[in-house]
C-alpha cells in the first residue's frame, strides 16, 4: 500500500542519523532491555491530570474541567479570560507535541527541532511569510477583544508548560530532550494566529490546477487540455445557490420561499467559465498527437495567460513550474493533499422535513488522516452568560488556537466546507540583479534576511525577495536558479537579463481578521449575527451553513464569505506575465476595491426546497444572464458528484411527505455509492473477454449495486479497472512532471524535426509525488470520461502495443485491456482466489503519529502509529475515504470528523472524531474513537449542564 505522509510531514533528507537516536530512546520507552521502570515512567509522565485540583496562575476564579469516558472536556468558567486561559491549559495537557510542531512549521522553524534536513522546507515557509503576516494581523488588524482572548489562551498554555520539559510533555519531547536537549519556548498569541495561515495554505484553491495546466502545454494542445478540464455540469449537478442578482451593491438570492424573505431552491444551468468551448463529448480529434505514448505532441500555447506577450518564456515557465511543484510536495500538508477529489460535506434540512420539527445539520470535513486528529472536541461554557462571560459553545477546535471552529452554541449551529475560490495566482517575473521588470521599468525587490537555526548544526541565512505580486517562491529551488539561462526570449517579451522567476500572489498574505470571525461565530445568536461574523472570515474562504431553532420549523441558511480577488486581464487559470500591469489584481495590494465586496457574496436563507447542500460544488453559476452571478469566484469547482448524491438522497427521503431523522443523516454520511461505477459498469459487463480468469472477475460486476463496502469484491475489481482505464487513456499521455515517480516509459524525443519512425526514443520517468500525481481519479476525471464515453473512437482511447498486448484504438479495446490488467494486479495484491478479494483489503487507513511516526524504521511506526483499518467508501463518494488512482489504493484523505446537530434538542446531537482526544501514545484516549468512526458510529454529544454532568467521568478543578 502506498503510504500517505500525514500531518506536518518531515522530509527524509538528513534525518536518518537522528532517527537512529530516536530508535534507541523509544526502545527504552517501550521497556526493552534495561531501564523498564524508567521507560514506563516516561510514557506515563505526560498523561494529563484529570481529577482533583490544580493551580493555574492568572485565573480570577475556579474553572471546572469535566471529561467524559472518551476524555472529551467541557469547561465551565465565570468570565471569558478564565475560559480561554483554561482552554489553552487543557489543549496543552492533551496535545502540546502537536501544538509545538505546528508553530515551528508555520514559522519556518522545523530545523530547530529536527535538524538540517528541514532547512529547505523552512526556507520555503519563510519565503511565504506566514509568521510575518500573522504578526501583522495581531499588531494591526485584530480587535482588542480578540487579542485579549489570544493572550489569555497563551497564558494558559504557558501555565501548563512552566517547570516541564522532556518526558513531562510527551514521549516525543522526551526523545528530543535526550538527543538535542530540546526545550520548548513560551507560547505566544501569534503562534495561534499563524495556524490559520497553514489552514489557508492547504485549502488555497486551484493553485495545483494552475501549475498542472501550464505543465500540460509541454505535451498537449489547448483543445486537449480543455477536454481534461471540462466545464461544470450545471445541467446535472446543482450549485449551492440557485442564482440571484446584485442590486444596490447587495446580493439577493433568486426566488422567495414560503414564509421567508429570501431564496428558493437549486436549479440548473448550462455551462460555466471553467473550460473553453469545444471541450465537450465527441471531440475525439482533440487527443491527436497524444494518442501514442511514443509520440511527442506539439503545444501551440505557451502556458501563460495572454499567450501573445510571453510565448518566448515558455521553456522557462515550464522548468520553473515543474521545480515549484516538486517544492510544494515537500511542504508539510496539515489538512490534506490539494487535489480534485478532496473536499468536505455539509448539509442542513429545515424542520419542515425532519422528524424533530426543527433543523438537522450535518458536517464532515475531508482532510488528511493524521494521529492525533487535526480536530479536538471541546465545550466552552460560561456558568452564566453575561457581558463578562459571553460563551456557551461546543464543537471542534484546533489545538493551539482558542475558540470553537465548527459546532453549535445555545442558539445556532454551523458547519464548513471548502469553497474552493481561486485566491492564488502565479506570475512569471523577469528578474535582473537590481530588481524585476514591471511596466517596462526595473523595480527594486523588497527583501529581507532571515536566519534559520539548525539543531545540531550551524545556522543558515537566507534572503527573501518579493515583487509587487508577492514573494519569489522559485528562489527556494536550486533548479529554478538556472531557469533564466535556458528560457528563450523573443522580442515580444522583456530581455532575459539574469533570468525568470515565479512569484505567488495569495490573499492569505495580506493581513486580515479571520481570528475575529471565530469568536463572533461562537457567540452568534441569529442569521444576521452569523453573517456579520462571516464577513471577517477572510481566509481560507469557506462555505458556511447555518441552522437555528427559532420559529415553527427553525431557520436554515448559507453564506459564502472570503477575500476573493477581482482580476484585471486573465481569469487565474494560467500563470500570468508579471511584467504586464494588465494582469495585476485590481485595487492594488492593500486596496479594498481589489476584492469582491462582502455584501455581493452569495448567500441563501430558508430556500423553498427546504435544504441546503455544500460539498465543494459550484456555489452559483456565473455569467451575465438572468439569475447568473457577475463575479468570477473560480473556474475550478469540484464537479458535484458528492453534492448531487446528497441532494438525491434528501429528495428521495422527503418525497411523498417523508421525514429525515438523525439516523438518516448519519446513514447519508456513510453512503458508499460510486457515480463512475454506475456509468461504466454496464459498459464493462458487455465486453467479451477471452481469458476465463478475467471473465470470472468480470462476473463480479453482475448485479453489483455500485456501493463500495469494505467486504465488496466487486468494488475492489471495479476500482482497479478504473485506475487502469485512467492510466491507459490519460496518464501515459501526460507530461512526466504530472506522472507518478517511478512511472517510466519510452517516448519519442521532442525535436523540431518530423515525428516519424526514425525519431529517437528516450526513457522518460514520472516526477510527481504519489499524493499529487495525475490522473488522480477525482470527480473531474468522472466528468472527463462521462463526456468521452459515448465517442467510442476518441483518440484518448488509443494506447500503444506493450509486449504481448496489442495497441488499442477504441473505447472497448482499451476497457478490455484495463480489465485484464486489473485482474492480474489484484491477483498480485490479493491472491488468485477472487472469493478472498475485498475492497477494504486494498483500501486501508493507517494513522501515523506526527513527524517521527511518518518515516523511519519500522520499529518507530509500530510504537507510534495505529492501524490499518479496512475501509469502505472511496473517491468522490459521500463517505469520502479518498485515494489517488495514480498512486495506489491506500486512503489519502478521510472524513476527519462527523457531526449531526439536532436543533430540537441539542443534547441529542451526535459527534465522532477520527482519533481520540489525547495526543499521548498509549493513552486510553489516543485512538479510542477510530473503530467507531470506521463503522460509521457516533458518540452522544452532551451540551446542557445536566447532560454534561450525567456523562462526566473525570472532574478537575483549576484554581487561581
XYZ file of C-alpha atoms in Angstrom, residues 82-665:
584
model
C -10.641 32.409 32.540
C -12.449 30.315 29.936
C -9.811 30.806 27.239
C -6.943 30.557 29.716
C -8.311 27.178 30.760
C -8.739 26.159 27.112
C -5.047 26.811 26.485
C -4.126 24.806 29.591
C -6.279 21.798 28.601
C -5.154 21.840 24.954
C -1.562 21.730 26.158
C -2.354 18.861 28.532
C -3.517 16.643 25.678
C -1.855 17.957 22.532
C 1.261 20.020 23.215
C 3.525 17.991 20.907
C 1.089 18.668 18.070
C 0.955 22.360 19.013
C 4.727 22.656 19.247
C 5.309 21.083 15.828
C 2.600 23.248 14.265
C 4.088 26.519 15.470
C 7.548 25.521 14.273
C 6.074 24.652 10.903
C 4.043 27.842 10.491
C 7.062 29.962 11.419
C 9.543 28.020 9.262
C 11.496 26.682 12.237
C 11.258 22.903 11.860
C 15.067 22.781 11.660
C 15.223 23.842 15.300
C 13.506 20.586 16.221
C 14.569 18.138 13.510
C 17.881 19.366 12.169
C 19.420 20.175 8.824
C 17.041 18.037 6.771
C 14.335 20.652 7.290
C 16.303 23.733 6.150
C 14.872 23.789 2.616
C 11.318 23.371 3.880
C 11.873 26.134 6.425
C 13.281 28.391 3.725
C 10.182 27.926 1.593
C 7.875 28.559 4.557
C 9.849 31.674 5.498
C 9.509 32.839 1.909
C 5.738 32.514 2.149
C 5.963 34.523 5.347
C 3.081 33.001 7.324
C 4.502 34.083 10.650
C 5.244 37.579 9.401
C 1.651 38.019 8.193
C 0.262 36.588 11.439
C 2.306 39.124 13.393
C 0.947 41.937 11.222
C -2.589 40.724 11.814
C -2.078 40.697 15.557
C -0.433 44.107 15.545
C -2.802 45.980 13.264
C -5.963 44.077 12.295
C -7.430 42.078 15.173
C -9.803 43.600 17.696
C -8.689 44.373 21.249
C -11.099 41.715 22.495
C -9.600 39.032 20.245
C -6.083 39.984 21.326
C -7.149 39.655 24.950
C -8.511 36.154 24.321
C -5.358 35.137 22.457
C -3.204 36.348 25.323
C -5.328 34.537 27.895
C -5.038 31.344 25.839
C -1.248 31.747 25.594
C -1.049 32.337 29.354
C -2.915 29.074 29.910
C -0.540 27.140 27.682
C 2.448 28.663 29.455
C 0.972 27.872 32.857
C 0.963 24.241 31.816
C 4.491 24.412 30.394
C 6.026 26.034 33.475
C 8.563 23.709 35.055
C 8.023 20.956 32.476
C 10.325 19.549 29.834
C 11.064 16.308 28.058
C 9.043 13.394 29.389
C 6.702 15.712 31.315
C 5.335 16.960 27.994
C 5.267 13.916 25.701
C 7.164 10.821 24.628
C 8.292 12.750 21.550
C 9.627 15.619 23.640
C 11.485 13.084 25.794
C 13.211 11.798 22.667
C 14.162 15.295 21.507
C 15.355 16.190 25.001
C 17.686 13.194 25.065
C 19.037 13.706 21.542
C 19.349 17.502 21.403
C 18.427 18.821 24.833
C 15.428 20.486 23.207
C 13.414 22.809 25.468
C 10.115 24.347 24.250
C 9.822 28.099 24.459
C 6.790 30.011 25.723
C 3.606 30.111 23.676
C 2.647 33.462 22.137
C -0.631 34.827 20.711
C 0.933 34.957 17.249
C 1.610 31.201 17.445
C -2.164 30.776 17.463
C -2.878 33.264 14.669
C -0.287 31.657 12.368
C -2.187 28.366 12.419
C -4.890 29.953 10.252
C -2.252 30.548 7.567
C -1.399 26.857 7.461
C -5.101 26.073 7.226
C -5.463 28.562 4.369
C -2.452 27.077 2.540
C -3.918 23.586 2.429
C -7.302 24.985 1.304
C -5.875 27.504 -1.168
C -7.965 26.553 -4.200
C -6.740 25.967 -7.741
C -3.003 26.619 -7.496
C -2.157 22.998 -8.334
C -4.536 23.075 -11.298
C -2.874 26.284 -12.482
C 0.527 24.606 -12.345
C -0.717 21.403 -13.980
C -2.421 23.159 -16.884
C 0.721 25.128 -17.618
C 2.859 21.980 -17.495
C 0.460 20.182 -19.833
C 1.282 22.690 -22.582
C 4.601 20.879 -22.978
C 2.810 17.851 -24.439
C -0.858 18.590 -25.060
C -2.716 21.035 -27.257
C -5.065 23.611 -25.803
C -8.054 21.585 -27.015
C -6.728 18.511 -25.243
C -6.198 20.486 -22.046
C -9.736 21.834 -22.276
C -11.032 18.280 -22.605
C -9.226 17.368 -19.392
C -10.734 20.389 -17.613
C -14.367 20.339 -18.777
C -16.924 22.933 -17.712
C -19.016 22.372 -14.596
C -22.174 20.338 -15.422
C -24.808 22.787 -14.175
C -27.458 20.868 -16.116
C -26.871 17.802 -13.934
C -25.242 18.803 -10.644
C -26.976 21.604 -8.751
C -24.982 24.531 -7.390
C -25.377 25.626 -3.775
C -27.354 28.766 -4.616
C -29.859 28.870 -7.464
C -28.705 32.200 -8.833
C -29.533 35.687 -7.722
C -28.880 39.283 -8.554
C -26.819 42.180 -7.264
C -28.722 45.412 -6.809
C -27.584 48.434 -4.877
C -24.325 46.687 -4.048
C -26.041 43.720 -2.365
C -26.638 40.126 -3.438
C -30.222 38.853 -3.319
C -30.851 35.111 -3.764
C -33.134 34.130 -6.609
C -36.748 33.276 -5.649
C -38.709 33.547 -2.422
C -39.528 30.697 -0.069
C -42.866 30.436 1.657
C -42.626 32.298 4.919
C -39.206 33.659 4.019
C -37.784 36.828 2.561
C -35.083 35.047 0.667
C -34.036 32.496 -1.927
C -35.613 29.332 -3.180
C -34.165 26.018 -4.237
C -31.379 24.975 -6.540
C -31.969 24.838 -10.261
C -29.909 24.110 -13.294
C -27.864 25.849 -15.908
C -25.752 25.115 -18.894
C -22.041 25.735 -18.699
C -19.570 27.724 -16.683
C -16.368 29.538 -17.413
C -14.439 26.511 -16.225
C -13.409 25.424 -19.681
C -13.101 26.526 -23.253
C -15.721 25.886 -25.870
C -15.325 22.736 -27.844
C -14.277 20.681 -24.839
C -17.396 18.546 -24.819
C -18.081 14.940 -25.632
C -17.269 13.721 -29.052
C -14.182 15.850 -29.571
C -12.188 12.754 -30.308
C -9.732 14.539 -32.504
C -8.625 16.538 -29.525
C -6.229 13.800 -28.467
C -4.483 13.630 -31.804
C -0.773 13.595 -31.266
C -1.156 12.302 -27.728
C -2.766 9.010 -28.614
C 0.547 7.193 -28.855
C 2.751 7.246 -25.789
C 5.826 7.051 -28.005
C 4.881 10.142 -29.986
C 5.588 13.668 -28.806
C 2.822 16.186 -29.409
C 3.036 19.871 -30.073
C 1.601 22.581 -27.874
C 0.829 25.866 -29.561
C 0.067 27.627 -26.288
C 2.794 28.972 -24.042
C 1.139 28.080 -20.782
C 0.954 31.756 -19.855
C -2.182 33.818 -19.550
C -2.461 36.095 -22.538
C -0.048 33.921 -24.545
C 0.971 36.557 -27.080
C 3.128 38.691 -24.843
C 5.237 35.909 -23.415
C 5.485 32.932 -25.732
C 9.245 33.039 -25.592
C 9.199 32.438 -21.873
C 7.542 29.049 -22.310
C 10.561 26.863 -21.548
C 11.488 28.910 -18.523
C 7.942 28.779 -17.225
C 7.679 25.006 -17.544
C 11.017 24.479 -15.838
C 10.028 26.871 -13.085
C 6.637 25.277 -12.502
C 7.996 21.735 -12.552
C 10.519 22.605 -9.867
C 7.895 24.573 -7.947
C 5.577 21.556 -7.990
C 8.383 19.439 -6.534
C 8.963 22.072 -3.850
C 5.255 22.123 -2.976
C 5.372 18.341 -2.469
C 7.881 18.933 0.322
C 5.770 21.486 2.210
C 4.026 19.872 5.177
C 0.365 19.265 4.307
C -1.512 19.581 7.569
C -5.020 19.272 6.228
C -4.582 17.124 3.161
C -3.453 16.809 -0.451
C -4.618 19.623 -2.714
C -6.385 17.693 -5.445
C -9.613 17.490 -7.376
C -11.188 14.912 -5.114
C -10.534 16.330 -1.687
C -13.303 18.327 -0.102
C -15.964 18.196 2.572
C -19.674 17.602 3.028
C -22.222 19.672 4.879
C -25.962 19.941 4.591
C -28.827 21.302 6.606
C -32.520 20.371 6.413
C -35.406 22.553 7.526
C -37.613 21.329 10.367
C -40.403 21.113 7.806
C -38.778 17.909 6.541
C -37.311 16.405 9.742
C -38.794 14.044 12.295
C -37.946 16.529 15.055
C -39.712 19.514 13.537
C -36.508 21.565 13.779
C -33.425 21.644 11.544
C -30.811 18.922 11.404
C -27.278 19.930 10.356
C -24.518 17.545 9.265
C -20.836 18.222 8.562
C -17.793 16.082 7.790
C -14.668 17.906 6.543
C -12.402 15.715 4.393
C -8.809 16.184 5.432
C -5.552 14.296 5.707
C -5.629 11.344 8.129
C -3.298 12.018 10.997
C -2.601 10.980 14.533
C -3.786 12.730 16.580
C -6.696 14.083 14.562
C -6.457 17.701 13.460
C -9.660 18.269 15.475
C -10.103 18.420 19.241
C -13.632 18.148 20.669
C -14.431 20.559 23.482
C -17.167 22.571 25.168
C -16.639 26.145 26.387
C -19.346 27.204 28.839
C -19.983 30.290 30.912
C -21.798 29.304 34.063
C -23.965 32.343 33.443
C -23.887 34.023 30.051
C -23.389 37.761 30.530
C -21.385 40.669 29.086
C -18.443 39.450 31.206
C -18.837 35.846 30.092
C -20.305 35.558 26.599
C -19.785 31.956 25.525
C -21.792 28.747 25.712
C -20.483 26.775 22.758
C -19.256 23.289 21.920
C -17.734 21.599 18.923
C -14.456 21.044 17.149
C -11.415 23.123 17.997
C -7.841 23.315 16.750
C -5.291 22.653 19.446
C -3.121 25.742 19.562
C -5.993 28.130 18.839
C -8.728 29.463 21.141
C -12.430 29.183 20.370
C -14.584 26.620 18.577
C -14.225 26.402 14.791
C -17.212 24.181 13.899
C -20.120 23.317 16.178
C -23.058 24.952 17.907
C -23.937 27.272 20.739
C -27.259 27.545 22.585
C -28.867 29.406 19.646
C -27.324 28.358 16.321
C -25.287 25.608 14.668
C -22.860 25.924 11.788
C -20.637 23.824 9.569
C -17.953 24.419 6.936
C -16.729 23.068 3.628
C -14.023 24.473 1.399
C -15.446 26.981 -1.079
C -12.508 26.415 -3.435
C -12.319 30.021 -4.582
C -9.383 30.969 -6.789
C -7.354 33.041 -4.327
C -3.855 32.380 -5.715
C -2.142 33.448 -8.909
C 1.329 32.594 -10.140
C 3.280 35.256 -12.018
C 6.320 34.701 -14.200
C 8.699 37.542 -13.337
C 11.568 38.821 -15.452
C 14.372 39.492 -12.976
C 17.658 41.379 -13.003
C 20.257 41.773 -10.273
C 18.827 45.162 -9.318
C 15.161 44.166 -9.426
C 12.331 42.944 -11.644
C 10.638 44.327 -14.746
C 7.198 45.877 -14.359
C 5.520 48.154 -16.893
C 8.798 48.497 -18.844
C 10.683 49.675 -15.748
C 13.072 47.920 -13.377
C 11.656 47.989 -9.861
C 13.814 47.113 -6.814
C 12.938 43.918 -4.952
C 11.531 44.094 -1.464
C 13.989 41.988 0.516
C 14.517 40.699 3.998
C 17.192 38.466 5.515
C 16.225 35.698 7.929
C 18.293 33.246 9.963
C 17.319 29.584 10.186
C 18.631 27.948 13.335
C 19.505 24.279 12.970
C 19.518 21.680 15.727
C 22.969 20.122 15.862
C 24.344 22.347 13.117
C 25.259 25.840 12.001
C 22.590 28.443 11.351
C 21.715 29.378 7.773
C 20.894 32.858 6.473
C 18.502 33.305 3.569
C 17.421 36.334 1.560
C 13.742 36.557 0.676
C 12.822 38.606 -2.384
C 9.361 39.874 -3.278
C 7.853 41.708 -6.221
C 4.644 43.718 -6.342
C 2.893 40.405 -6.976
C 4.310 38.627 -3.929
C 7.260 36.526 -2.774
C 9.502 34.782 -5.304
C 8.693 31.192 -4.403
C 11.051 29.974 -7.119
C 14.045 31.259 -5.137
C 13.797 28.222 -2.928
C 14.865 25.723 -5.591
C 18.374 25.131 -6.969
C 16.908 24.170 -10.332
C 14.965 27.404 -10.552
C 18.140 29.393 -10.084
C 19.243 28.397 -13.589
C 15.907 28.891 -15.327
C 16.903 32.193 -16.913
C 19.871 30.653 -18.637
C 17.630 28.254 -20.543
C 14.496 30.287 -21.260
C 14.340 31.536 -24.871
C 13.006 35.071 -25.130
C 11.740 36.737 -28.327
C 11.436 40.438 -28.847
C 7.823 40.441 -27.633
C 8.904 39.666 -24.056
C 11.350 41.620 -21.862
C 15.056 40.995 -22.278
C 16.080 37.916 -20.392
C 18.649 39.640 -18.221
C 19.572 37.227 -15.434
C 16.502 35.032 -15.749
C 12.908 34.373 -14.867
C 11.328 33.659 -11.505
C 7.877 32.740 -10.190
C 6.008 34.968 -7.717
C 2.943 33.990 -5.702
C 0.011 36.337 -5.193
C -2.232 34.926 -2.460
C -4.975 36.552 -0.431
C -3.718 34.984 2.815
C -0.505 37.004 2.557
C -2.458 40.190 3.184
C -3.186 40.674 6.918
C -6.820 40.030 7.812
C -9.324 39.394 10.586
C -10.234 35.697 10.377
C -9.405 35.210 14.051
C -12.060 37.807 14.937
C -14.577 35.747 12.971
C -14.032 32.638 15.103
C -15.163 34.373 18.286
C -18.047 36.130 16.532
C -19.320 32.785 15.211
C -19.067 31.258 18.685
C -21.448 33.841 20.142
C -23.750 34.464 17.138
C -27.448 34.444 18.026
C -29.226 34.500 14.657
C -28.643 34.628 10.916
C -27.829 38.340 10.978
C -25.033 37.943 13.553
C -23.871 34.769 11.803
C -23.488 36.706 8.544
C -21.748 39.536 10.366
C -19.220 37.025 11.708
C -18.759 35.539 8.243
C -17.732 38.947 6.869
C -14.484 38.638 8.820
C -13.793 35.023 7.780
C -11.470 36.203 5.024
C -9.112 33.235 4.632
C -9.490 30.419 3.990
C -12.682 31.031 2.043
C -15.272 28.527 3.267
C -18.872 27.564 2.598
C -20.678 28.300 5.866
C -24.018 26.609 6.565
C -26.360 27.649 9.337
C -29.343 26.493 11.408
C -31.332 27.777 14.378
C -34.435 26.613 16.234
C -36.462 29.804 16.136
C -39.986 29.845 14.706
C -42.203 26.890 13.804
C -39.569 24.962 11.819
C -36.377 26.776 12.694
C -34.289 28.524 10.035
C -31.538 27.349 7.700
C -29.037 29.406 5.751
C -25.784 29.628 3.814
C -23.093 32.255 3.369
C -20.090 32.351 1.048
C -17.504 34.544 2.778
C -13.895 35.174 1.933
C -11.478 37.542 0.311
C -11.878 36.828 -3.419
C -9.714 38.835 -5.838
C -11.022 40.913 -8.721
C -8.553 40.440 -11.562
C -7.627 42.670 -14.434
C -6.775 40.634 -17.531
C -6.834 36.863 -17.274
C -9.038 34.502 -15.280
C -6.492 32.896 -12.948
C -6.435 29.581 -14.809
C -2.868 30.010 -16.133
C 0.238 31.739 -14.766
C 0.320 35.379 -15.793
C 3.129 37.622 -17.105
C 4.132 39.620 -14.052
C 5.675 42.417 -16.056
C 2.333 43.371 -17.645
C 0.178 45.702 -15.470
C -2.979 44.414 -17.172
C -2.709 41.179 -15.186
C -2.379 42.734 -11.730
C -5.205 42.338 -9.237
C -7.442 45.391 -9.193
C -7.222 47.794 -6.279
C -3.560 47.238 -5.538
C -2.023 45.081 -2.858
C -3.862 46.693 0.045
C -6.807 48.243 -1.762
C -10.209 47.114 -0.550
C -11.503 47.531 -4.097
C -9.306 44.603 -5.107
C -11.730 42.055 -3.634
C -15.371 41.198 -4.247
C -17.381 43.220 -1.698
C -18.764 41.007 1.063
C -22.269 42.368 0.504
C -22.101 40.956 -3.017
C -21.049 37.449 -1.959
C -23.700 34.725 -2.467
C -25.929 33.590 0.386
C -29.227 31.758 0.888
C -31.844 31.700 3.633
C -34.775 29.319 4.025
C -34.834 28.232 0.365
C -38.114 26.799 -0.860
C -36.615 23.350 -1.394
C -36.139 23.112 2.377
C -32.499 22.080 2.459
C -29.027 23.329 1.539
C -26.127 21.112 0.432
C -22.490 22.183 0.194
C -19.915 19.634 -0.925
C -17.389 21.707 -2.880
C -19.636 22.003 -5.918
C -20.186 25.299 -7.723
C -21.581 27.956 -5.415
C -23.559 29.656 -8.166
C -23.471 29.848 -11.944
C -21.537 32.905 -13.014
C -22.197 34.920 -16.131
C -24.187 37.870 -17.397
C -27.613 36.315 -17.994
C -30.664 36.427 -15.755
C -30.034 34.822 -12.383
C -26.321 34.403 -13.063
C -23.631 35.722 -10.766
C -21.499 38.505 -12.281
C -18.271 37.861 -10.345
C -15.801 35.062 -11.018
C -15.208 33.029 -7.864
C -13.270 30.279 -9.652
C -13.327 28.165 -12.781
C -12.124 25.087 -10.918
C -15.008 23.868 -8.787
C -15.349 20.312 -7.652
C -17.659 18.725 -10.213
C -20.549 17.961 -7.869
C -20.567 14.149 -7.686
C -20.893 14.117 -3.890
C -23.186 17.115 -3.641
C -25.652 15.775 -6.178
C -25.720 12.375 -4.496
C -26.599 14.092 -1.203
C -29.266 16.160 -2.973
C -30.715 12.980 -4.456
C -30.710 11.150 -1.113
C -32.523 14.002 0.622
C -35.067 14.419 -2.153
C -35.792 10.681 -2.143
C -36.311 10.731 1.617
C -38.682 13.714 1.748
C -40.680 12.613 -1.289
C -44.352 11.913 -0.549
C -44.238 13.756 2.804
C -41.288 11.749 4.130
C -39.198 12.996 7.040
C -35.474 12.852 7.750
C -34.173 11.659 11.134
C -30.778 11.986 12.796
C -30.117 8.345 11.919
C -30.896 9.138 8.280
C -28.344 11.947 8.370
